Coordinates of C-alpha atoms in Angstrom, one line a residue:
X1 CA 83.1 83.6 115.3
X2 CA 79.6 84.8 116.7
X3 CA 77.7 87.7 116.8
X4 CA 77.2 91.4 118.2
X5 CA 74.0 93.7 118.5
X6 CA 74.1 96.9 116.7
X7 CA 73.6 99.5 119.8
X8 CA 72.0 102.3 118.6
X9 CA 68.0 103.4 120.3
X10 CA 66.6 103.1 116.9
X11 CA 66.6 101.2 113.9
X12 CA 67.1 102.8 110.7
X13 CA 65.9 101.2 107.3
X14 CA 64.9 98.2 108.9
X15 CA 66.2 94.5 107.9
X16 CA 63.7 92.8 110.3
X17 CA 60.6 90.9 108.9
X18 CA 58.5 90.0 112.1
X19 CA 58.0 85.9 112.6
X20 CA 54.1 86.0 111.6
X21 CA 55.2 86.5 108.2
X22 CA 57.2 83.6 108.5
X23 CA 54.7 81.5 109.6
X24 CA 52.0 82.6 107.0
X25 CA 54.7 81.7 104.5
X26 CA 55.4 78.4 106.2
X27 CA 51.5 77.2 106.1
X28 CA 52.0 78.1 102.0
X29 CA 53.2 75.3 102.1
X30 CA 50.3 72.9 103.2
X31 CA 47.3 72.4 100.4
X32 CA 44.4 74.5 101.6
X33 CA 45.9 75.9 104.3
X34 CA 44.5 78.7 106.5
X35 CA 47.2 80.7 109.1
X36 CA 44.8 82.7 111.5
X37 CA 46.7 85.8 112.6
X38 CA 45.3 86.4 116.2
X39 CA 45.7 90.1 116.2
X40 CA 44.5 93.6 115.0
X41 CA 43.6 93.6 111.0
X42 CA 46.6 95.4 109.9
X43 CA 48.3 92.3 111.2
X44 CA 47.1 90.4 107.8
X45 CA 47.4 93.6 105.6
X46 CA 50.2 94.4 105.5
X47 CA 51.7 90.6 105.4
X48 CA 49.4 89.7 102.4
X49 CA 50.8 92.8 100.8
X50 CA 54.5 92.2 101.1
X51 CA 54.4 88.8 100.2
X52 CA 52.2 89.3 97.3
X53 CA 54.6 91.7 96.0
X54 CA 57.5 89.4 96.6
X55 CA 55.6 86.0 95.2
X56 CA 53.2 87.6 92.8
X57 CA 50.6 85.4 94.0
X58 CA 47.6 85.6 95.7
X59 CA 48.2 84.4 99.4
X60 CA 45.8 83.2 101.9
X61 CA 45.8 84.4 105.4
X62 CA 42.8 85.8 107.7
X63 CA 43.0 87.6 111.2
X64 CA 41.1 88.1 114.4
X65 CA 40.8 91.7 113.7
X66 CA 41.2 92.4 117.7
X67 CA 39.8 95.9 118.6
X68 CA 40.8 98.0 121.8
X69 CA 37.9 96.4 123.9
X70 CA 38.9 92.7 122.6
X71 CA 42.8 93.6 123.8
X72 CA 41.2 94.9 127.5
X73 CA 39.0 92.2 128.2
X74 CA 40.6 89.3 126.1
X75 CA 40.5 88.0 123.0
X76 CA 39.5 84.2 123.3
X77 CA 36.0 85.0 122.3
X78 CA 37.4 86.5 119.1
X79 CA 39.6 83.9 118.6
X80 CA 36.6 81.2 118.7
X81 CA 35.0 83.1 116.5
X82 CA 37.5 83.6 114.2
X83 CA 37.9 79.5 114.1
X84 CA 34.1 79.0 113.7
X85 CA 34.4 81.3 110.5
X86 CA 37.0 80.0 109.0
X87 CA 35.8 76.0 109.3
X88 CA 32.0 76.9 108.7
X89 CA 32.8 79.2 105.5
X90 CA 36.1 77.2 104.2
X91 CA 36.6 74.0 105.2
X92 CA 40.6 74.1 105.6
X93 CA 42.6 71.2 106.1
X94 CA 44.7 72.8 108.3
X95 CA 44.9 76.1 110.5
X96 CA 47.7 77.3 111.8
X97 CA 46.8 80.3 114.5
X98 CA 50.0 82.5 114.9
X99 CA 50.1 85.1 117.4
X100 CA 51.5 88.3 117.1
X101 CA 53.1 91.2 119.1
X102 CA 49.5 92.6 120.4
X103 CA 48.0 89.1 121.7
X104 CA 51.6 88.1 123.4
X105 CA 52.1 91.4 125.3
X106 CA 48.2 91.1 126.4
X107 CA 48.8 87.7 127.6
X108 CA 46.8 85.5 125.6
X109 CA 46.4 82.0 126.4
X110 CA 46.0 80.7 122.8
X111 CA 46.9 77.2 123.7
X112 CA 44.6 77.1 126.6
X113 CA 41.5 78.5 124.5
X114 CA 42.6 76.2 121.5
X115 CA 42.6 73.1 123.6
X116 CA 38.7 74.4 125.1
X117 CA 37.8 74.8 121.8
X118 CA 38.5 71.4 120.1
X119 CA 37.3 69.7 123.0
X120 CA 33.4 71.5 122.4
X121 CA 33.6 71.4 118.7
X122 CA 35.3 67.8 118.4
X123 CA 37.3 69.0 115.4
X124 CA 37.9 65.8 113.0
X125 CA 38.5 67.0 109.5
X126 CA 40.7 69.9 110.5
X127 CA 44.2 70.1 112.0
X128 CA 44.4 72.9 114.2
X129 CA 47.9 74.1 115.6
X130 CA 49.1 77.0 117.3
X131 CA 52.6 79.2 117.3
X132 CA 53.8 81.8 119.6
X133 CA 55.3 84.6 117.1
X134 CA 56.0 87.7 119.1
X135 CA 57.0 90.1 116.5
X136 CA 59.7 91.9 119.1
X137 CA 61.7 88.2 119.2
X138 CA 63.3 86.3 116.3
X139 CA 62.5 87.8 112.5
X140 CA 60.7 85.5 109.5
X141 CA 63.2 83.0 109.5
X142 CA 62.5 81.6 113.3
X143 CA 58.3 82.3 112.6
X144 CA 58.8 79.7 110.0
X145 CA 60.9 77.4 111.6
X146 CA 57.9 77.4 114.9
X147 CA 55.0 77.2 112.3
X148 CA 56.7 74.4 110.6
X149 CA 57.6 72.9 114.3
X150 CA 54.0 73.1 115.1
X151 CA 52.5 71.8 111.7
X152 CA 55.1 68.6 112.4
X153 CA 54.1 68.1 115.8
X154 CA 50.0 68.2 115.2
X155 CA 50.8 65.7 112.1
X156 CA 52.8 63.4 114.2
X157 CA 49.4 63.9 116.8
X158 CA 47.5 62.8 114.1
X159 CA 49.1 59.7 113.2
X160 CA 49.5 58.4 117.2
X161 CA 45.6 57.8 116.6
X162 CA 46.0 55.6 113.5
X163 CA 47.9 51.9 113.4
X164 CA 51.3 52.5 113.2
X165 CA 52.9 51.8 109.8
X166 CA 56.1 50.4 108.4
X167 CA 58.9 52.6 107.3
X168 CA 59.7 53.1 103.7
X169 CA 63.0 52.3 102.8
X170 CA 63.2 54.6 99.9
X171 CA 61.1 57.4 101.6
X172 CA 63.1 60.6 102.6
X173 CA 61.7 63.4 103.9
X174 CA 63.2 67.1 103.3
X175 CA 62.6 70.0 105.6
X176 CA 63.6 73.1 103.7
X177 CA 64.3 76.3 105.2
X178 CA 62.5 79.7 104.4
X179 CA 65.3 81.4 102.1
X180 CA 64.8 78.6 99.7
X181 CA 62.3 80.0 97.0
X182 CA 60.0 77.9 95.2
X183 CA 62.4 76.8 92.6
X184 CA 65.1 76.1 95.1
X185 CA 62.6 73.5 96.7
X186 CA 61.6 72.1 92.8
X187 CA 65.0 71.7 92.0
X188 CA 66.2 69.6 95.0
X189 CA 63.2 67.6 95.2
X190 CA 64.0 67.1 91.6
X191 CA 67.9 65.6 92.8
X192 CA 66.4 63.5 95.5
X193 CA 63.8 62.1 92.9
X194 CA 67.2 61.3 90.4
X195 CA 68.4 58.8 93.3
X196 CA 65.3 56.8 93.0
X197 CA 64.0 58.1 96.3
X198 CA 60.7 59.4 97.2
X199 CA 60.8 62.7 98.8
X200 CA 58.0 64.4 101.0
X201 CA 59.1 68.2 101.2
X202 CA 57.5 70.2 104.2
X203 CA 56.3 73.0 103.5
X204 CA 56.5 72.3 100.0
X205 CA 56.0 76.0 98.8
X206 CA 57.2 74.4 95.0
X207 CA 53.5 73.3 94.0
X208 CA 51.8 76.4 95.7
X209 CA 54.1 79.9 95.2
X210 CA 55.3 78.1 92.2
X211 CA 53.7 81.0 89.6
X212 CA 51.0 78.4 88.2
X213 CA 47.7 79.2 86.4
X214 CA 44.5 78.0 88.6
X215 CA 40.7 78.6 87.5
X216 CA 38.8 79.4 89.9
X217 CA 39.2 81.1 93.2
X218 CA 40.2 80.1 96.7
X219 CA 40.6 81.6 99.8
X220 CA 42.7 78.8 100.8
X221 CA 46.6 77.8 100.1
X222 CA 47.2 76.6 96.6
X223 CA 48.9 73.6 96.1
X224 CA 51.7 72.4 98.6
X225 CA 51.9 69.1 100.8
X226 CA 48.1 67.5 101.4
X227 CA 48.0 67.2 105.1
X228 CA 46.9 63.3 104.3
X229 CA 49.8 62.7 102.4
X230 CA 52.1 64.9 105.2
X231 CA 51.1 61.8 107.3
X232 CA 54.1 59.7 105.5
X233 CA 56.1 61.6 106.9
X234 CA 56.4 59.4 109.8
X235 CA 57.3 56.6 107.6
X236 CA 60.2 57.7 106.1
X237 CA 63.8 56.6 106.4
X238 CA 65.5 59.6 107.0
X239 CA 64.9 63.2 107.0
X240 CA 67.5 65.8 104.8
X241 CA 67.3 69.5 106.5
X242 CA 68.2 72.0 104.8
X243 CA 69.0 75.1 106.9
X244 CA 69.8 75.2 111.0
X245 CA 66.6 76.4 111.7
X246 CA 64.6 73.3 110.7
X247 CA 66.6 71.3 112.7
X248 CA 63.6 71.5 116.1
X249 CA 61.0 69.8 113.4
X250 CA 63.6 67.5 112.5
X251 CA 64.2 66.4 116.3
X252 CA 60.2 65.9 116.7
X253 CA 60.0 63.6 113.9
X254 CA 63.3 61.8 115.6
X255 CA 62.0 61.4 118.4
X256 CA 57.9 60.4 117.9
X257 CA 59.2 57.5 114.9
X258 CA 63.1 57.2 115.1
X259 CA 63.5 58.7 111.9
X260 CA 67.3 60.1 112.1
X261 CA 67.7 63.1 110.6
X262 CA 71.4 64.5 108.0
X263 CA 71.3 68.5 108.4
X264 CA 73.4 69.9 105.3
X265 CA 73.7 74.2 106.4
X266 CA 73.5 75.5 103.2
X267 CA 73.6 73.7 99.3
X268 CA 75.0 77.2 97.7
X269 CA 78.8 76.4 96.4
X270 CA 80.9 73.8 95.3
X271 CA 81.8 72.3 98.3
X272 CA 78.5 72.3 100.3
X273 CA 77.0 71.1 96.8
X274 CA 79.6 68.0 96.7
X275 CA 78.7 67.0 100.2
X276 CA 75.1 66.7 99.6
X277 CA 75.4 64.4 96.1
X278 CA 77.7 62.0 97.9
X279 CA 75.7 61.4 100.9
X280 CA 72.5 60.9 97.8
X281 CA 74.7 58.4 96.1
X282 CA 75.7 56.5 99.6
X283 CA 72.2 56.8 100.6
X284 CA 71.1 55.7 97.0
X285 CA 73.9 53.3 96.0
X286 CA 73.1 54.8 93.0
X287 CA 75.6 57.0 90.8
X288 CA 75.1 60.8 90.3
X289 CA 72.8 61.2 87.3
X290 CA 75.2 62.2 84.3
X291 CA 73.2 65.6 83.9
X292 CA 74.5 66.6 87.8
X293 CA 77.9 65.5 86.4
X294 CA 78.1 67.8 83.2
X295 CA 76.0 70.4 85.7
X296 CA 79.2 70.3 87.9
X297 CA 81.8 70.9 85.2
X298 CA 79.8 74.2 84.0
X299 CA 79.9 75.7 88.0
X300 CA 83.5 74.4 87.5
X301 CA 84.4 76.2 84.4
X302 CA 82.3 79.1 85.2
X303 CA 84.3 79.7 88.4
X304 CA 87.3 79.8 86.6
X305 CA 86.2 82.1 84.4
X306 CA 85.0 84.2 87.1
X307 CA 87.8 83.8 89.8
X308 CA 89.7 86.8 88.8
X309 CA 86.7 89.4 89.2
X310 CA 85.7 87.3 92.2
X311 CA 89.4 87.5 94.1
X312 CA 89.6 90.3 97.1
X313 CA 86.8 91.8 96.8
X314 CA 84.9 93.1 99.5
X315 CA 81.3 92.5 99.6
X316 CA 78.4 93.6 102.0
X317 CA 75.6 91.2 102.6
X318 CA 72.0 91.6 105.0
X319 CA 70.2 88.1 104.9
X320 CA 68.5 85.9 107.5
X321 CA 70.4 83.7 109.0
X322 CA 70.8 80.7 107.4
X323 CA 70.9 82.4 104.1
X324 CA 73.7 85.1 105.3
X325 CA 75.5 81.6 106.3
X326 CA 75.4 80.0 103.0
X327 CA 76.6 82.8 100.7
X328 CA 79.3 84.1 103.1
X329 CA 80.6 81.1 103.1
X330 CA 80.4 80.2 98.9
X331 CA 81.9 84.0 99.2
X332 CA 84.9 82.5 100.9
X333 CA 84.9 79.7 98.4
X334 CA 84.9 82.1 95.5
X335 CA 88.1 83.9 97.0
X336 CA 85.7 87.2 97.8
X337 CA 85.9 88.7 101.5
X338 CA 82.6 89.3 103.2
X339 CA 83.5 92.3 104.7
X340 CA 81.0 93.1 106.4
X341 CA 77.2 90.7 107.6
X342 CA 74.2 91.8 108.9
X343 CA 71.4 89.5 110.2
X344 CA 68.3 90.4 111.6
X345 CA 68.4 88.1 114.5
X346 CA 70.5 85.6 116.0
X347 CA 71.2 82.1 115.4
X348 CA 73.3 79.0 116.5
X349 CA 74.5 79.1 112.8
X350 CA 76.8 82.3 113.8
X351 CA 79.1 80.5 116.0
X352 CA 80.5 78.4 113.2
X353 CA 81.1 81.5 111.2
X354 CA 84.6 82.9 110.8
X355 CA 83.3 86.3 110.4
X356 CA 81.6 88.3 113.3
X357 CA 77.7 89.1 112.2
X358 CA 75.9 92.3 113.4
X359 CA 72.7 91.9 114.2
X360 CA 71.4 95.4 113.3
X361 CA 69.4 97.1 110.3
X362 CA 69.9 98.2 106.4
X363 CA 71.6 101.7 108.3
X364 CA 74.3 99.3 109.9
X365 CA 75.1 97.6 107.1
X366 CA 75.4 101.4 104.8
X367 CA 77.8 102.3 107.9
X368 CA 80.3 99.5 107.2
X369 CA 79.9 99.6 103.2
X370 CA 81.4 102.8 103.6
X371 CA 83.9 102.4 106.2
X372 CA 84.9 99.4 104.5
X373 CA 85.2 100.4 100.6
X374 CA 83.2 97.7 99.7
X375 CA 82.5 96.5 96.0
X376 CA 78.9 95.2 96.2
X377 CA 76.1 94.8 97.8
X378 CA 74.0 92.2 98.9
X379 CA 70.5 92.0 100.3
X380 CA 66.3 92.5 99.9
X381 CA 65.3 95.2 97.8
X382 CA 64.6 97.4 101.1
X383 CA 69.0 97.7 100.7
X384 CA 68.7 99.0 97.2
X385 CA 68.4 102.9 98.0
X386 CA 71.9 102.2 100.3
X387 CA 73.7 100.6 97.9
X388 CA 72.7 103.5 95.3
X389 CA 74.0 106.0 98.0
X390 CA 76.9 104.8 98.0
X391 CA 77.3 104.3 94.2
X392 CA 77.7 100.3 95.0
X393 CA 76.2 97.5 92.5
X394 CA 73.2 95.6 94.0
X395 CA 72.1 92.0 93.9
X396 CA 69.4 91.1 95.4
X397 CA 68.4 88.0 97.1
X398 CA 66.3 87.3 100.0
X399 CA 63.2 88.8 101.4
X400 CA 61.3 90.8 99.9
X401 CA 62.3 91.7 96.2
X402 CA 59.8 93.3 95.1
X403 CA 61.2 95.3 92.1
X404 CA 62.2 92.4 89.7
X405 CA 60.3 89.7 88.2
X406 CA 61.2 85.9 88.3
X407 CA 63.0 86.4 91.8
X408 CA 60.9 83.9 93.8
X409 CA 61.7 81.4 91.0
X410 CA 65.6 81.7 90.8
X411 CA 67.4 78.9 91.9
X412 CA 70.2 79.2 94.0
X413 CA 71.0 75.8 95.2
X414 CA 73.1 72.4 94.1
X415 CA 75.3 73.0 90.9
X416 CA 73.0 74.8 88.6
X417 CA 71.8 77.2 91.4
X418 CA 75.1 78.2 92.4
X419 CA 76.8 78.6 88.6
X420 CA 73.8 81.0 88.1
X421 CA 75.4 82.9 92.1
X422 CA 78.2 82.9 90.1
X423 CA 77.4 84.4 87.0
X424 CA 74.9 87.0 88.3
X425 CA 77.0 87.9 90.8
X426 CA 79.9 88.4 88.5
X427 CA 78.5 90.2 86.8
X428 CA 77.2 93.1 89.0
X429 CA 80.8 93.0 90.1
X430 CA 82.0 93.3 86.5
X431 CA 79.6 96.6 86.1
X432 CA 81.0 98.0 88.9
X433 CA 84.6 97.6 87.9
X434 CA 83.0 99.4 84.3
X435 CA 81.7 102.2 86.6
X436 CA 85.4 102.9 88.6
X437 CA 87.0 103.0 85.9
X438 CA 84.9 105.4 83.5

């Protein structure tokens, strides 16, 4: 159906998470990892904060702590210096220099300075990409998507150099969107694995947000996809995205090595869930593992237990795009009415909604909980305090949730993840009904 901006002058209880975010998450995802925030120190702060509240982990990011007289006069020697630090003191695999709000309204050529710079160091054992992140455009989901876009395109770079190799007939890759947590990405890599394929997940957040016990410290990412090993991606038989935004990195790979590329939306509900294991089994010629079968008739039965708290009720939901996508539409599929969607930028996804999406803050989405009687609400734990106004149960999902342990490890995707929707959703919806009626 599309979407609509919220028009009031300011934004109240913001929803927005500003794309550098989303790309420090994305380069999570790559073992040791560096993303350079090319901008004023707070820039990294507060971002290292948020997401270590949300993860629980230590994260790695650094900054080019840009002053006043830096902004004026240009921050390329800042930025060189930055990169010199970084190599010399850490020796990173991979940098990923993200811009921010400050650098882009100065005007900062990061491209230009990043091309001047590998051609007088001669960089050989780091891959060093750049992403334009304004923080004013887009929110964490498109930062990620770019990040990722840029990680793909420098690998693909990369191998050009080498002798080309022959594609793996039983190689897939999967490109994962960001509102997948680390368990969603273990469990479907775990499904592909079932088919007897071999799956390369980028960023593979899994092995590095994952909540596993390292000695020893590191400022650099734990974990995630070696940047050696990222180079099979080009010899891969097929790519599986999951999420609309992915869908630019999937195009790069399609076009650099012919690797065609099967996007599946969203993997929360029956239906979406269904599609994905037959296109495994065709792809396969294999038959669904008999644990994805008995994992099928639990969502089944559990729905049916569930249907009648699930039927007409209204629910209010603020997620990024792709995620606000998935669970209106397993919403739909569980007889429930999302009555009213909130996103904090736009997307493609929107037009193949039946619903109309606001792109507005927490405040907008308090306005039509109200208006709108809802009987739950969905969203980051920045929505909480709305939902208690109004007397309304919560659930959270997305990002951040920073009140409740285990969050980042919940799985919400394929059979399993979505009869655990189901249940915990049910559930808040069953406490509410408790609540109206004492």
């Amino acid at each position: 159906m599309g979407w609509k901006c919220s028009n009031k002058p300011l934004s109240i209880n913001p929803h927005k998470t500003g794309q550098p975010l989303g790309g420090v998450l994305a380069l999570q995802g790559f073992y040791r990892a560096m993303p350079l925030l090319h901008g004023s120190q707070g820039c990294s702060a507060f971002i290292k904060a948020l997401m270590t509240r949300h993860y629980r982990e230590p994260i790695a990011a650094q900054t080019t702590a840009l002053q006043e007289h830096n902004v004026i006069f240009g921050g390329g020697k800042s930025l060189r210096e930055g990169l010199d630090t970084v190599i010399d003191k850490h020796r990173p695999a991979l940098i990923g220099i993200l811009s921010t709000a400050l650098t882009e309204v100065s005007g900062e050529d990061i491209e230009g300075e990043l091309r001047m710079y590998r051609k007088e160091r001669g960089l050989k054992d780091t891959l060093v990409v750049a992403a334009s992140l304004p923080d004013f455009r887009g929110s964490l989901e498109s930062g990620y998507a770019k990040t990722t876009e840029a990680v793909v395109a420098g690998i693909i770079d990369m191998v050009k150099e080498e002798r080309p190799r022959k594609k793996s007939k039983n190689r897939v890759n999967l490109l994962v969107a960001p509102h997948l947590t680390p368990g969603d990405v273990m469990e479907l890599k775990e499904i592909i694995s079932s088919f007897g394929l071999e799956v390369i997940a980028l960023p593979d957040i899994s092995t590095s947000l994952s909540g596993h016990l390292l000695t020893g410290h590191t400022a650099l990412s734990r974990g995630g996809l070696p940047l050696d090993y990222a180079k099979h991606v080009m010899t891969a038989e097929s790519t599986i995205v999951v999420g609309e935004c992915m869908v630019p990195a999937a195009r790069k790979l399609e076009e650099a090595a012919g690797i065609p590329f099967k996007v599946f939306p969203s993997l929360l509900g029956l239906q979406a869930t269904d599609q994905f294991f037959a296109y495994l089994a065709a792809k396969s010629h294999q038959e669904v593992p008999v644990r994805y079968k008995w994992q099928r008739e639990f969502l089944l039965d559990s729905m049916l237990d569930a249907h009648f708290v699930y039927g007409g009720k209204k629910l209010a939901v603020a997620l990024e795009p792709d995620h606000l996508y998935g669970v209106a539409g397993w919403l739909r599929e569980m007889g429930a009415i999302p009555a009213g969607l909130v996103a904090p930028s736009s997307s493609p996804v929107f037009d193949r909604m039946e619903e109309e999406v606001l792109i507005g803050d927490l405040g907008d989405l308090e306005d039509i909980a109200s208006g709108s009687k809802v009987d739950a609400w969905i969203s980051s734990s920045h929505g909480e305090q709305g939902a208690e106004r109004l007397k309304l149960p919560f659930y959270p999902s997305g990002f951040p949730i920073f009140d409740r342990f285990g969050s980042s490890m919940a799985v919400g995707v394929g059979y399993k993840g979505t009869t655990d929707w189901v249940n915990g959703l049910g559930n808040a919806l069953l406490t509410g009904e408790r609540r109206r009626h004492a």
